[in-house]
């Protein structure tokens, strides 16, 4: 017989311990978030690597979409940001402070399985937004790298390989720890904003020194467009193409548990985070759009032009020299690479709050490192499928961003309506309509975004339901609480407990008498035995874990333990194990066989919590208690 290397086992355990370090199993612990918290401005930098990095390409997108109207369209985008998205997400932060965002607010609108499917669809859009943020930003960073003249010729044509390396490095940072990611984000954002500030100020000074440029731009506007109202109208039509400038808000509320302080301080800090980021970004967007439109010839923005996708870098090289321009390029590449950090942070904070709670993901998804590995692999696959093409992923990115912002606007509108706040309801309703228009226009313009998002939604729902089915026979009972009468029934049983499972129907004397007679015929269960009936009512079969609150009741001389649960077999198994641990004696439960097709019975169990209860109860007990001598006895006749 071959011997087993005993050193392998400790190594495997060490790897497992490292991967599952920080595993959050308690719901309160999940809502509390990571043990180490950070100041709001540090967390702002983590979310800002995505939000602020759009400065690298947003002015160019605006120039291509609106031409000379770029500053006007950008100004409208800023108005929508400050008076639309910002108020919406400040309210989301107040009403959903545990990192669940607007999805948690909308979850309450639909119950049962419809609510779960609705949430899974929104999570599919969130996954689209966050994952594409990682892959698109890494691909854009790769494009900047390969365009640099100092890069070796051997790397040209290897954009997929370079993007995969960048994604692997990003995952490696998160595998080291969350604090390391925030530290890197603070450094990158600080340097990037300073460099952008220098470029924008120098560019504006150049504009002031050459007023003819502004005059020519104004003349071009008045010649092309007959009135300011027409300029605003056309700018509104092209504004949806600038939607990438709205990214970052959903991530800002998703990472709320990382903000230092108690609940109220967390909410206050997150509001500061959102407001500060929006104001900083708005200032940069307005001035950078104006400077690039006035100073850069339009043909340079087009594909193949020197300012294509890098308008501010074009100005940096032109006005501050190649040394400063190269420094700016390095900073842009670094922040674009790390822009996926905010998306990764959003994913690892969002997923543990839903899928494990729904029973639609393994428990290891409550730990950070396994999630990082999973999302890194998904990022690798998307990069290979789309050949690291930025344009091919842009539609899906914008679609995911706009769906999440629209869902947040609808959520706060409904919240204001429930609270009787008429003015707020009207204001948020108008904001919702604007975002709905923006989303529809974007979908018409880039239908590929919906196709990619649909793939994420279908994949999320399919894998979630498969996971739910495979985990259906887990114990799923977290705690058991007995009311005073139920406590008395258990104490007076003196450890020897016999439960008769009864499906509550009429609950009259004849029902209980017939049930006792049936058990005597099937099991010769004598009247001297300390018998109690147990009744389970299924309230919401879509829930997974539950606390049992057992009520005692005396009815027609019979003692009854009754409670509510998402499923019957799992709840009965949880109660039996609780009674065993409490009394020190192995309890007994008695059933009669269920008639019908076993496949149909299994589907009834998965969807409605019932089904063929006796064998399923026994299976849950078998998994939960491997020791036959300590396993509660299941009798079926």
Coordinates of C-alpha atoms in Angstrom, one line a residue:
X1 CA 0.0 0.0 0.0
X2 CA 1.4 3.4 -1.0
X3 CA 2.0 5.8 1.8
X4 CA 0.5 9.3 1.9
X5 CA 2.8 12.2 2.3
X6 CA 1.7 13.7 5.6
X7 CA 3.2 17.1 4.7
X8 CA 0.7 17.5 1.9
X9 CA -2.3 17.6 4.3
X10 CA -1.0 20.6 6.4
X11 CA -0.1 22.4 3.2
X12 CA -3.6 21.9 1.8
X13 CA -5.1 23.0 5.1
X14 CA -2.9 26.0 5.1
X15 CA -4.0 27.0 1.6
X16 CA -7.6 26.5 2.6
X17 CA -7.2 28.6 5.7
X18 CA -5.5 31.4 3.7
X19 CA -8.3 31.3 1.1
X20 CA -11.1 31.4 3.6
X21 CA -9.5 33.9 5.9
X22 CA -12.1 36.5 6.9
X23 CA -15.0 34.2 6.0
X24 CA -18.2 35.9 7.2
X25 CA -20.9 33.5 8.2
X26 CA -23.1 35.7 10.5
X27 CA -25.5 38.1 8.7
X28 CA -24.7 40.9 11.2
X29 CA -21.0 40.3 10.5
X30 CA -21.6 40.6 6.8
X31 CA -23.5 43.9 7.3
X32 CA -20.7 45.2 9.5
X33 CA -18.2 44.5 6.7
X34 CA -14.4 44.1 7.0
X35 CA -13.0 44.5 10.5
X36 CA -10.5 47.1 9.4
X37 CA -12.3 50.4 8.4
X38 CA -11.0 53.4 6.5
X39 CA -11.7 57.1 6.4
X40 CA -14.3 58.2 3.8
X41 CA -11.8 60.1 1.7
X42 CA -9.6 56.9 1.4
X43 CA -12.7 54.9 0.3
X44 CA -13.5 57.7 -2.1
X45 CA -10.1 57.1 -3.7
X46 CA -10.9 53.4 -4.1
X47 CA -14.2 54.2 -5.9
X48 CA -12.6 57.1 -7.6
X49 CA -10.0 55.0 -9.6
X50 CA -12.9 54.1 -11.8
X51 CA -14.8 57.4 -11.7
X52 CA -11.8 59.7 -12.1
X53 CA -10.0 57.5 -14.7
X54 CA -12.8 58.4 -17.2
X55 CA -11.0 61.7 -17.5
X56 CA -8.6 59.9 -19.7
X57 CA -11.1 59.3 -22.5
X58 CA -14.3 61.3 -21.5
X59 CA -13.3 64.6 -23.3
X60 CA -12.6 62.7 -26.5
X61 CA -15.9 60.8 -26.3
X62 CA -17.7 64.2 -25.8
X63 CA -15.9 65.8 -28.7
X64 CA -16.7 63.0 -31.1
X65 CA -20.4 62.8 -30.0
X66 CA -21.1 66.6 -29.9
X67 CA -18.4 68.3 -31.8
X68 CA -18.3 72.0 -31.0
X69 CA -21.2 71.4 -28.6
X70 CA -19.0 69.2 -26.4
X71 CA -18.8 71.8 -23.5
X72 CA -22.5 72.3 -23.6
X73 CA -23.3 68.5 -23.6
X74 CA -20.7 68.0 -20.8
X75 CA -22.3 70.8 -18.8
X76 CA -25.7 69.1 -19.1
X77 CA -24.0 65.8 -18.0
X78 CA -22.6 67.7 -14.9
X79 CA -26.1 69.1 -14.1
X80 CA -27.5 65.5 -14.3
X81 CA -24.7 64.3 -12.1
X82 CA -25.0 67.0 -9.4
X83 CA -28.8 67.4 -9.4
X84 CA -29.8 63.9 -10.5
X85 CA -27.4 61.0 -9.7
X86 CA -25.9 62.6 -6.6
X87 CA -29.3 63.3 -4.7
X88 CA -30.4 59.8 -5.7
X89 CA -27.4 58.0 -4.3
X90 CA -27.2 60.2 -1.1
X91 CA -30.7 58.9 -0.3
X92 CA -29.7 55.3 -1.2
X93 CA -26.8 55.6 1.2
X94 CA -29.2 56.7 3.9
X95 CA -31.8 54.0 3.4
X96 CA -29.4 51.1 2.4
X97 CA -26.3 51.6 4.6
X98 CA -25.0 48.0 4.6
X99 CA -23.6 48.0 1.1
X100 CA -26.6 46.5 -0.7
X101 CA -27.4 49.7 -2.6
X102 CA -30.6 50.3 -4.4
X103 CA -31.1 46.5 -5.0
X104 CA -32.0 46.1 -1.3
X105 CA -34.6 48.8 -1.6
X106 CA -36.2 47.2 -4.6
X107 CA -36.0 43.8 -3.1
X108 CA -38.8 44.7 -0.7
X109 CA -41.2 45.4 -3.6
X110 CA -41.5 41.8 -4.8
X111 CA -41.8 38.8 -2.5
X112 CA -41.5 35.1 -3.1
X113 CA -39.6 33.8 -6.1
X114 CA -40.5 36.8 -8.3
X115 CA -38.5 39.0 -5.9
X116 CA -35.5 36.7 -6.0
X117 CA -35.5 36.6 -9.8
X118 CA -35.8 40.4 -9.9
X119 CA -32.8 40.8 -7.6
X120 CA -30.8 38.2 -9.7
X121 CA -31.6 40.2 -12.8
X122 CA -30.3 43.4 -11.2
X123 CA -27.2 41.5 -9.9
X124 CA -26.7 40.4 -13.5
X125 CA -26.6 44.1 -14.6
X126 CA -24.3 44.9 -11.6
X127 CA -22.0 42.1 -12.7
X128 CA -22.0 43.5 -16.2
X129 CA -21.1 46.9 -14.9
X130 CA -18.4 45.8 -12.5
X131 CA -16.8 43.0 -14.5
X132 CA -16.7 45.1 -17.7
X133 CA -15.2 47.9 -15.7
X134 CA -12.3 45.6 -14.9
X135 CA -11.8 44.3 -18.4
X136 CA -12.4 47.5 -20.3
X137 CA -10.2 49.6 -18.1
X138 CA -7.4 47.1 -18.3
X139 CA -7.8 46.9 -22.1
X140 CA -7.7 50.7 -22.3
X141 CA -4.5 50.8 -20.1
X142 CA -3.0 48.2 -22.5
X143 CA -3.8 50.5 -25.5
X144 CA -1.9 53.3 -23.8
X145 CA 1.0 51.0 -23.1
X146 CA 1.3 49.7 -26.6
X147 CA 1.0 53.2 -28.1
X148 CA 4.1 54.4 -26.1
X149 CA 7.2 54.7 -28.4
X150 CA 9.4 53.2 -25.7
X151 CA 7.6 49.9 -25.5
X152 CA 9.5 47.0 -27.1
X153 CA 8.3 46.0 -30.6
X154 CA 7.8 42.4 -29.3
X155 CA 4.7 43.5 -27.3
X156 CA 2.9 45.1 -30.3
X157 CA 0.0 42.9 -31.3
X158 CA -0.1 41.3 -27.9
X159 CA -2.9 43.3 -26.4
X160 CA -4.8 40.3 -25.1
X161 CA -1.7 39.0 -23.3
X162 CA -0.8 42.4 -21.8
X163 CA -4.4 42.9 -20.6
X164 CA -4.5 39.4 -19.0
X165 CA -1.3 40.3 -17.1
X166 CA -2.8 43.6 -15.9
X167 CA -5.9 41.7 -14.7
X168 CA -3.8 39.1 -12.9
X169 CA -1.8 41.9 -11.2
X170 CA -5.1 43.5 -10.1
X171 CA -6.3 40.2 -8.6
X172 CA -3.0 39.8 -6.9
X173 CA -3.4 43.1 -5.1
X174 CA -6.8 42.0 -3.7
X175 CA -5.4 38.6 -2.7
X176 CA -2.8 40.4 -0.6
X177 CA -5.6 42.2 1.2
X178 CA -8.2 45.0 1.1
X179 CA -6.1 47.5 2.9
X180 CA -3.3 47.2 0.3
X181 CA -5.8 47.9 -2.4
X182 CA -7.0 51.1 -0.7
X183 CA -3.4 52.3 -0.1
X184 CA -2.6 51.9 -3.8
X185 CA -5.8 53.7 -4.8
X186 CA -5.0 56.7 -2.6
X187 CA -1.6 57.1 -4.1
X188 CA -2.8 56.6 -7.7
X189 CA -5.8 59.0 -7.4
X190 CA -3.8 61.7 -5.6
X191 CA -1.0 61.7 -8.3
X192 CA -3.5 61.5 -11.2
X193 CA -5.7 64.4 -10.0
X194 CA -2.7 66.6 -9.4
X195 CA -1.3 65.9 -12.9
X196 CA -4.7 66.5 -14.5
X197 CA -5.0 69.7 -12.5
X198 CA -1.7 70.9 -13.9
X199 CA -2.7 70.0 -17.5
X200 CA -6.1 71.7 -17.3
X201 CA -4.7 74.9 -15.7
X202 CA -1.9 75.2 -18.2
X203 CA -4.4 74.6 -21.1
X204 CA -6.8 77.2 -19.8
X205 CA -3.9 79.7 -19.5
X206 CA -3.0 79.0 -23.1
X207 CA -6.7 79.6 -24.0
X208 CA -6.6 83.0 -22.2
X209 CA -3.4 83.9 -24.0
X210 CA -4.9 83.2 -27.4
X211 CA -8.5 84.5 -27.3
X212 CA -8.9 84.0 -31.0
X213 CA -9.4 80.3 -30.3
X214 CA -12.4 81.1 -28.2
X215 CA -13.8 83.6 -30.7
X216 CA -13.4 81.0 -33.5
X217 CA -15.2 78.4 -31.4
X218 CA -18.1 80.8 -30.6
X219 CA -18.4 81.8 -34.3
X220 CA -18.6 78.2 -35.3
X221 CA -21.4 77.7 -32.8
X222 CA -23.4 80.7 -33.9
X223 CA -22.9 79.9 -37.6
X224 CA -24.0 76.3 -37.3
X225 CA -26.8 76.6 -34.7
X226 CA -29.5 79.3 -35.0
X227 CA -30.3 79.6 -31.3
X228 CA -29.1 78.7 -27.8
X229 CA -32.2 76.6 -27.4
X230 CA -31.3 74.5 -30.5
X231 CA -27.8 74.0 -29.0
X232 CA -29.3 72.7 -25.7
X233 CA -31.7 70.4 -27.6
X234 CA -29.0 68.8 -29.7
X235 CA -26.8 68.5 -26.7
X236 CA -29.6 66.6 -24.9
X237 CA -29.8 64.2 -27.8
X238 CA -26.1 63.3 -27.7
X239 CA -25.8 63.3 -23.9
X240 CA -26.6 59.6 -23.5
X241 CA -23.3 58.9 -25.4
X242 CA -21.5 60.6 -22.4
X243 CA -23.0 58.1 -19.9
X244 CA -19.6 56.7 -19.0
X245 CA -19.1 59.9 -17.0
X246 CA -21.7 58.7 -14.5
X247 CA -19.9 55.6 -13.4
X248 CA -18.8 55.2 -9.8
X249 CA -22.0 56.0 -7.8
X250 CA -23.2 52.4 -7.4
X251 CA -19.7 51.4 -6.3
X252 CA -19.7 54.2 -3.8
X253 CA -22.7 52.8 -1.9
X254 CA -21.6 49.2 -2.4
X255 CA -18.4 49.7 -0.4
X256 CA -20.2 51.6 2.5
X257 CA -19.3 48.9 5.0
X258 CA -15.6 49.8 4.6
X259 CA -16.2 53.4 5.8
X260 CA -15.0 54.0 9.3
X261 CA -17.5 54.7 12.2
X262 CA -20.9 53.5 13.5
X263 CA -24.0 53.4 11.3
X264 CA -24.7 57.1 11.4
X265 CA -21.0 58.1 10.8
X266 CA -20.9 55.5 8.0
X267 CA -23.9 57.2 6.3
X268 CA -22.5 60.7 6.8
X269 CA -19.1 59.6 5.5
X270 CA -20.5 58.0 2.4
X271 CA -22.5 61.1 1.6
X272 CA -19.3 63.1 1.9
X273 CA -17.6 60.6 -0.4
X274 CA -20.3 60.8 -3.0
X275 CA -20.6 64.6 -2.9
X276 CA -16.8 65.2 -3.0
X277 CA -16.2 62.8 -5.9
X278 CA -19.1 64.3 -7.9
X279 CA -17.9 67.9 -7.4
X280 CA -14.3 67.1 -8.2
X281 CA -15.2 65.2 -11.3
X282 CA -17.7 67.9 -12.4
X283 CA -15.1 70.6 -12.2
X284 CA -12.6 68.5 -14.2
X285 CA -15.2 67.5 -16.8
X286 CA -16.3 71.1 -17.5
X287 CA -12.8 72.7 -17.8
X288 CA -11.2 69.7 -19.6
X289 CA -14.1 69.5 -22.2
X290 CA -13.8 73.3 -22.9
X291 CA -10.0 73.2 -23.1
X292 CA -9.8 70.1 -25.4
X293 CA -12.6 71.4 -27.7
X294 CA -11.0 74.8 -28.2
X295 CA -7.4 73.7 -28.4
X296 CA -7.5 70.4 -30.3
X297 CA -8.4 70.1 -34.0
X298 CA -11.5 67.9 -34.4
X299 CA -9.8 65.4 -36.8
X300 CA -7.3 64.6 -34.0
X301 CA -10.2 63.1 -31.9
X302 CA -11.1 60.6 -34.6
X303 CA -9.7 57.1 -34.8
X304 CA -6.1 57.2 -35.7
X305 CA -5.7 60.8 -34.5
X306 CA -3.1 61.8 -31.9
X307 CA -5.9 62.8 -29.4
X308 CA -8.0 59.7 -30.0
X309 CA -8.9 58.3 -26.5
X310 CA -6.2 60.5 -24.9
X311 CA -7.2 64.2 -25.3
X312 CA -5.6 65.4 -22.1
X313 CA -2.5 63.4 -22.7
X314 CA -2.3 65.2 -26.1
X315 CA -2.4 68.5 -24.4
X316 CA 0.2 67.4 -21.7
X317 CA 2.7 66.4 -24.4
X318 CA 2.0 69.5 -26.4
X319 CA 2.2 72.2 -23.7
X320 CA 4.4 70.6 -21.0
X321 CA 6.8 68.6 -23.1
X322 CA 7.4 64.9 -23.6
X323 CA 8.9 64.3 -20.1
X324 CA 5.8 65.6 -18.3
X325 CA 3.7 63.9 -21.0
X326 CA 5.3 60.6 -20.4
X327 CA 4.8 61.0 -16.6
X328 CA 1.1 61.8 -17.3
X329 CA 0.9 58.7 -19.6
X330 CA 2.3 56.5 -16.8
X331 CA -0.2 57.9 -14.3
X332 CA -3.1 57.4 -16.7
X333 CA -2.0 53.8 -17.4
X334 CA -1.7 53.1 -13.7
X335 CA -5.1 54.5 -12.8
X336 CA -6.8 52.8 -15.8
X337 CA -5.3 49.5 -14.7
X338 CA -6.4 50.0 -11.2
X339 CA -9.9 51.3 -12.2
X340 CA -11.0 47.7 -11.9
X341 CA -10.2 47.8 -8.2
X342 CA -13.4 49.7 -7.4
X343 CA -15.4 47.2 -9.4
X344 CA -13.7 44.3 -7.6
X345 CA -14.4 46.0 -4.3
X346 CA -18.1 46.4 -5.3
X347 CA -18.4 42.8 -6.3
X348 CA -16.8 41.3 -3.2
X349 CA -19.0 43.5 -1.0
X350 CA -22.2 42.9 -3.0
X351 CA -22.2 39.2 -3.7
X352 CA -22.0 38.0 0.0
X353 CA -25.1 40.0 0.8
X354 CA -27.4 38.2 -1.6
X355 CA -26.4 34.9 -3.2
X356 CA -25.3 33.0 0.0
X357 CA -28.4 34.3 1.8
X358 CA -30.6 33.0 -1.0
X359 CA -28.8 29.7 -0.8
X360 CA -27.7 30.4 -4.4
X361 CA -23.9 30.2 -3.8
X362 CA -21.6 28.1 -1.7
X363 CA -20.6 29.4 1.7
X364 CA -17.0 30.1 0.5
X365 CA -18.4 33.1 -1.5
X366 CA -18.6 34.9 1.9
X367 CA -14.8 35.1 1.8
X368 CA -12.9 37.7 -0.2
X369 CA -10.1 35.6 -1.8
X370 CA -12.1 32.9 -3.5
X371 CA -14.4 35.7 -5.0
X372 CA -11.3 37.5 -6.3
X373 CA -10.1 34.3 -8.0
X374 CA -13.6 33.7 -9.5
X375 CA -14.0 37.2 -10.8
X376 CA -10.4 37.3 -12.1
X377 CA -11.1 34.1 -14.2
X378 CA -14.3 35.7 -15.5
X379 CA -12.3 38.8 -16.4
X380 CA -9.8 36.6 -18.3
X381 CA -12.6 34.9 -20.2
X382 CA -14.2 38.2 -21.3
X383 CA -10.9 39.6 -22.3
X384 CA -10.2 36.6 -24.6
X385 CA -13.7 36.6 -26.0
X386 CA -13.6 40.3 -26.9
X387 CA -10.0 40.3 -27.9
X388 CA -9.3 43.1 -25.4
X389 CA -11.2 45.5 -27.6
X390 CA -12.3 48.7 -25.7
X391 CA -15.0 49.7 -28.2
X392 CA -16.6 46.2 -28.2
X393 CA -17.1 46.4 -24.4
X394 CA -18.2 50.0 -24.2
X395 CA -21.9 49.3 -24.9
X396 CA -22.2 46.7 -22.2
X397 CA -20.4 49.0 -19.7
X398 CA -22.8 52.0 -20.4
X399 CA -25.8 49.7 -20.2
X400 CA -24.8 48.3 -16.8
X401 CA -24.1 51.7 -15.4
X402 CA -27.4 53.2 -16.6
X403 CA -29.6 50.3 -15.5
X404 CA -28.2 50.5 -11.9
X405 CA -28.6 54.3 -11.8
X406 CA -32.2 54.0 -13.1
X407 CA -33.0 51.3 -10.5
X408 CA -31.6 53.6 -7.8
X409 CA -33.7 56.5 -9.1
X410 CA -36.9 54.3 -9.2
X411 CA -36.1 53.0 -5.7
X412 CA -35.8 56.4 -4.1
X413 CA -38.9 57.6 -6.0
X414 CA -41.0 54.8 -4.5
X415 CA -39.5 55.4 -1.1
X416 CA -40.4 59.1 -1.2
X417 CA -43.9 58.1 -2.3
X418 CA -44.4 55.7 0.6
X419 CA -43.3 58.4 3.0
X420 CA -45.8 60.9 1.6
X421 CA -43.1 63.3 0.4
X422 CA -44.8 64.8 -2.7
X423 CA -42.1 67.2 -3.7
X424 CA -39.3 64.5 -3.4
X425 CA -41.5 62.0 -5.3
X426 CA -42.0 64.4 -8.2
X427 CA -38.3 65.4 -8.3
X428 CA -37.0 61.8 -8.2
X429 CA -39.7 60.8 -10.7
X430 CA -38.4 63.4 -13.2
X431 CA -34.8 62.2 -12.6
X432 CA -36.0 58.6 -13.2
X433 CA -37.6 59.7 -16.5
X434 CA -34.3 61.4 -17.6
X435 CA -32.3 58.2 -16.8
X436 CA -34.9 56.0 -18.5
X437 CA -34.5 58.1 -21.7
X438 CA -30.8 57.9 -21.4
X439 CA -30.9 54.2 -21.1
X440 CA -33.3 53.6 -24.0
X441 CA -31.3 55.9 -26.2
X442 CA -28.1 54.0 -25.3
X443 CA -29.7 50.6 -26.0
X444 CA -30.9 51.8 -29.4
X445 CA -27.5 53.2 -30.2
X446 CA -25.5 50.2 -28.8
X447 CA -27.8 47.1 -28.7
X448 CA -24.7 44.9 -28.1
X449 CA -24.7 46.1 -24.5
X450 CA -28.1 44.5 -23.8
X451 CA -26.9 41.3 -25.4
X452 CA -23.9 41.1 -23.2
X453 CA -25.9 42.1 -20.1
X454 CA -28.5 39.4 -20.9
X455 CA -25.7 36.8 -21.0
X456 CA -24.6 37.9 -17.5
X457 CA -28.3 37.8 -16.3
X458 CA -29.0 34.4 -17.7
X459 CA -25.7 33.0 -16.3
X460 CA -26.3 34.5 -12.9
X461 CA -29.9 33.1 -12.7
X462 CA -28.9 29.7 -14.0
X463 CA -25.9 29.2 -11.8
X464 CA -27.8 30.5 -8.8
X465 CA -30.8 28.1 -9.3
X466 CA -28.4 25.2 -9.8
X467 CA -26.6 26.1 -6.6
X468 CA -29.9 26.4 -4.8
X469 CA -31.0 22.9 -5.9
X470 CA -27.7 21.3 -4.9
X471 CA -27.8 22.9 -1.5
X472 CA -31.5 22.2 -0.9
X473 CA -30.9 19.4 1.6
X474 CA -28.6 21.4 3.9
X475 CA -29.9 22.0 7.4
X476 CA -30.7 25.7 6.8
X477 CA -31.9 26.4 10.3
X478 CA -29.8 28.9 12.1
X479 CA -31.5 29.1 15.5
X480 CA -34.5 27.6 17.4
X481 CA -36.5 29.6 19.9
X482 CA -39.3 28.1 22.0
X483 CA -42.1 30.2 23.5
X484 CA -43.0 29.5 27.2
X485 CA -45.7 26.9 26.5
X486 CA -43.5 25.0 24.1
X487 CA -40.8 25.1 26.7
X488 CA -43.2 23.5 29.2
X489 CA -44.2 20.8 26.7
X490 CA -40.5 19.9 26.1
X491 CA -39.6 19.9 29.8
X492 CA -42.6 17.8 30.8
X493 CA -41.6 15.2 28.2
X494 CA -38.7 14.3 30.4
X495 CA -36.4 13.8 27.4
X496 CA -38.4 11.1 25.6
X497 CA -40.0 13.0 22.7
X498 CA -42.3 11.5 20.1
X499 CA -43.4 13.9 17.4
X500 CA -46.3 13.2 14.9
X501 CA -45.9 15.3 11.8
X502 CA -49.2 16.8 10.8
X503 CA -50.1 18.9 7.8
X504 CA -52.4 21.5 9.2
X505 CA -55.8 21.6 7.4
X506 CA -59.0 22.0 9.3
X507 CA -57.2 21.6 12.6
X508 CA -60.4 20.2 14.2
X509 CA -60.8 17.4 16.6
X510 CA -61.4 14.8 13.9
X511 CA -58.2 15.7 12.1
X512 CA -56.0 15.1 15.2
X513 CA -58.0 12.0 16.3
X514 CA -57.5 10.4 12.8
X515 CA -53.8 11.3 12.9
X516 CA -53.4 9.5 16.2
X517 CA -55.3 6.5 15.0
X518 CA -53.1 6.3 11.8
X519 CA -49.9 6.4 13.8
X520 CA -51.2 3.6 16.1
X521 CA -52.0 1.4 13.1
X522 CA -48.7 2.2 11.4
X523 CA -46.3 2.3 14.3
X524 CA -48.2 0.9 17.3
X525 CA -47.5 4.3 19.0
X526 CA -49.2 3.9 22.4
X527 CA -51.3 6.7 24.1
X528 CA -48.9 6.5 27.1
X529 CA -46.0 7.8 25.0
X530 CA -45.3 11.5 25.5
X531 CA -46.7 12.5 22.1
X532 CA -46.8 15.9 20.5
X533 CA -47.9 17.0 17.1
X534 CA -45.6 19.2 15.0
X535 CA -47.0 21.5 12.3
X536 CA -45.0 23.6 9.8
X537 CA -46.5 26.4 7.7
X538 CA -44.6 27.4 4.6
X539 CA -44.7 31.2 4.3
X540 CA -42.0 32.0 1.6
X541 CA -40.4 29.0 0.0
X542 CA -37.9 31.3 -1.8
X543 CA -36.0 32.0 1.4
X544 CA -33.1 29.8 2.4
X545 CA -31.9 30.1 6.0
X546 CA -34.4 30.7 8.8
X547 CA -34.8 31.0 12.5
X548 CA -37.5 28.7 14.0
X549 CA -39.8 30.4 16.5
X550 CA -41.8 27.5 17.9
X551 CA -45.1 28.1 19.6
X552 CA -46.8 25.7 21.9
X553 CA -50.6 25.1 21.7
X554 CA -53.1 22.8 23.4
X555 CA -56.0 21.9 21.1
X556 CA -58.7 19.3 21.9
X557 CA -56.4 17.8 24.5
X558 CA -53.5 17.5 22.2
X559 CA -50.1 19.2 22.6
X560 CA -48.9 20.9 19.4
X561 CA -45.6 22.6 18.4
X562 CA -46.2 24.9 15.4
X563 CA -44.0 27.3 13.5
X564 CA -43.3 28.9 10.1
X565 CA -40.5 28.1 7.8
X566 CA -39.5 28.3 4.1
X567 CA -39.4 24.4 3.9
X568 CA -40.9 21.6 5.9
X569 CA -38.2 18.9 5.9
X570 CA -35.3 21.2 6.8
X571 CA -37.3 22.8 9.6
X572 CA -38.4 19.5 11.1
X573 CA -34.7 18.3 11.0
X574 CA -33.6 21.5 12.7
X575 CA -36.2 21.1 15.4
X576 CA -35.3 17.4 16.0
X577 CA -31.6 18.2 16.3
X578 CA -32.3 21.1 18.7
X579 CA -34.5 18.8 20.9
X580 CA -31.8 16.2 21.0
X581 CA -29.2 18.7 22.1
X582 CA -31.5 20.2 24.6
X583 CA -32.8 17.0 26.2
X584 CA -29.8 14.7 25.7
X585 CA -32.1 12.0 24.2
X586 CA -32.6 11.1 20.6
X587 CA -36.2 12.2 19.6
X588 CA -38.6 10.3 17.2
X589 CA -40.8 11.6 14.5
X590 CA -43.6 9.8 12.7
X591 CA -44.9 10.2 9.1
X592 CA -47.1 8.5 6.6
X593 CA -45.9 8.0 3.0
X594 CA -46.7 10.6 0.4
X595 CA -48.5 9.5 -2.7
X596 CA -47.5 10.8 -6.2
X597 CA -44.7 11.1 -8.7
X598 CA -41.3 11.4 -6.9
X599 CA -40.0 13.9 -9.6
X600 CA -43.0 16.1 -9.1
X601 CA -42.6 15.8 -5.3
X602 CA -39.0 17.0 -5.6
X603 CA -40.0 20.0 -7.7
X604 CA -42.7 20.9 -5.1
X605 CA -40.0 20.7 -2.5
X606 CA -37.6 23.0 -4.4
X607 CA -40.2 25.5 -5.4
X608 CA -42.8 25.4 -2.6
X609 CA -41.0 23.9 0.4
X610 CA -43.1 20.7 0.7
X611 CA -42.9 17.7 -1.5
X612 CA -42.1 14.2 -0.2
X613 CA -41.3 15.2 3.4
X614 CA -40.3 11.9 5.1
X615 CA -37.3 10.9 3.0
X616 CA -36.2 14.5 2.6
X617 CA -36.3 15.0 6.4
X618 CA -34.2 11.9 6.8
X619 CA -31.7 13.1 4.1
X620 CA -31.2 16.4 5.8
X621 CA -30.6 14.6 9.1
X622 CA -28.2 12.2 7.4
X623 CA -26.1 15.1 6.1
X624 CA -26.3 17.1 9.4
X625 CA -25.5 14.2 11.7
X626 CA -23.3 11.4 10.4
X627 CA -23.4 9.5 13.8
X628 CA -26.2 6.9 13.6
X629 CA -26.6 6.7 17.3
X630 CA -27.1 10.4 17.7
X631 CA -29.2 10.9 14.7
X632 CA -33.0 11.5 15.4
X633 CA -35.2 8.6 14.3
X634 CA -37.5 8.9 11.4
X635 CA -40.5 6.5 11.2
X636 CA -42.6 6.2 8.1
X637 CA -45.6 3.9 7.6

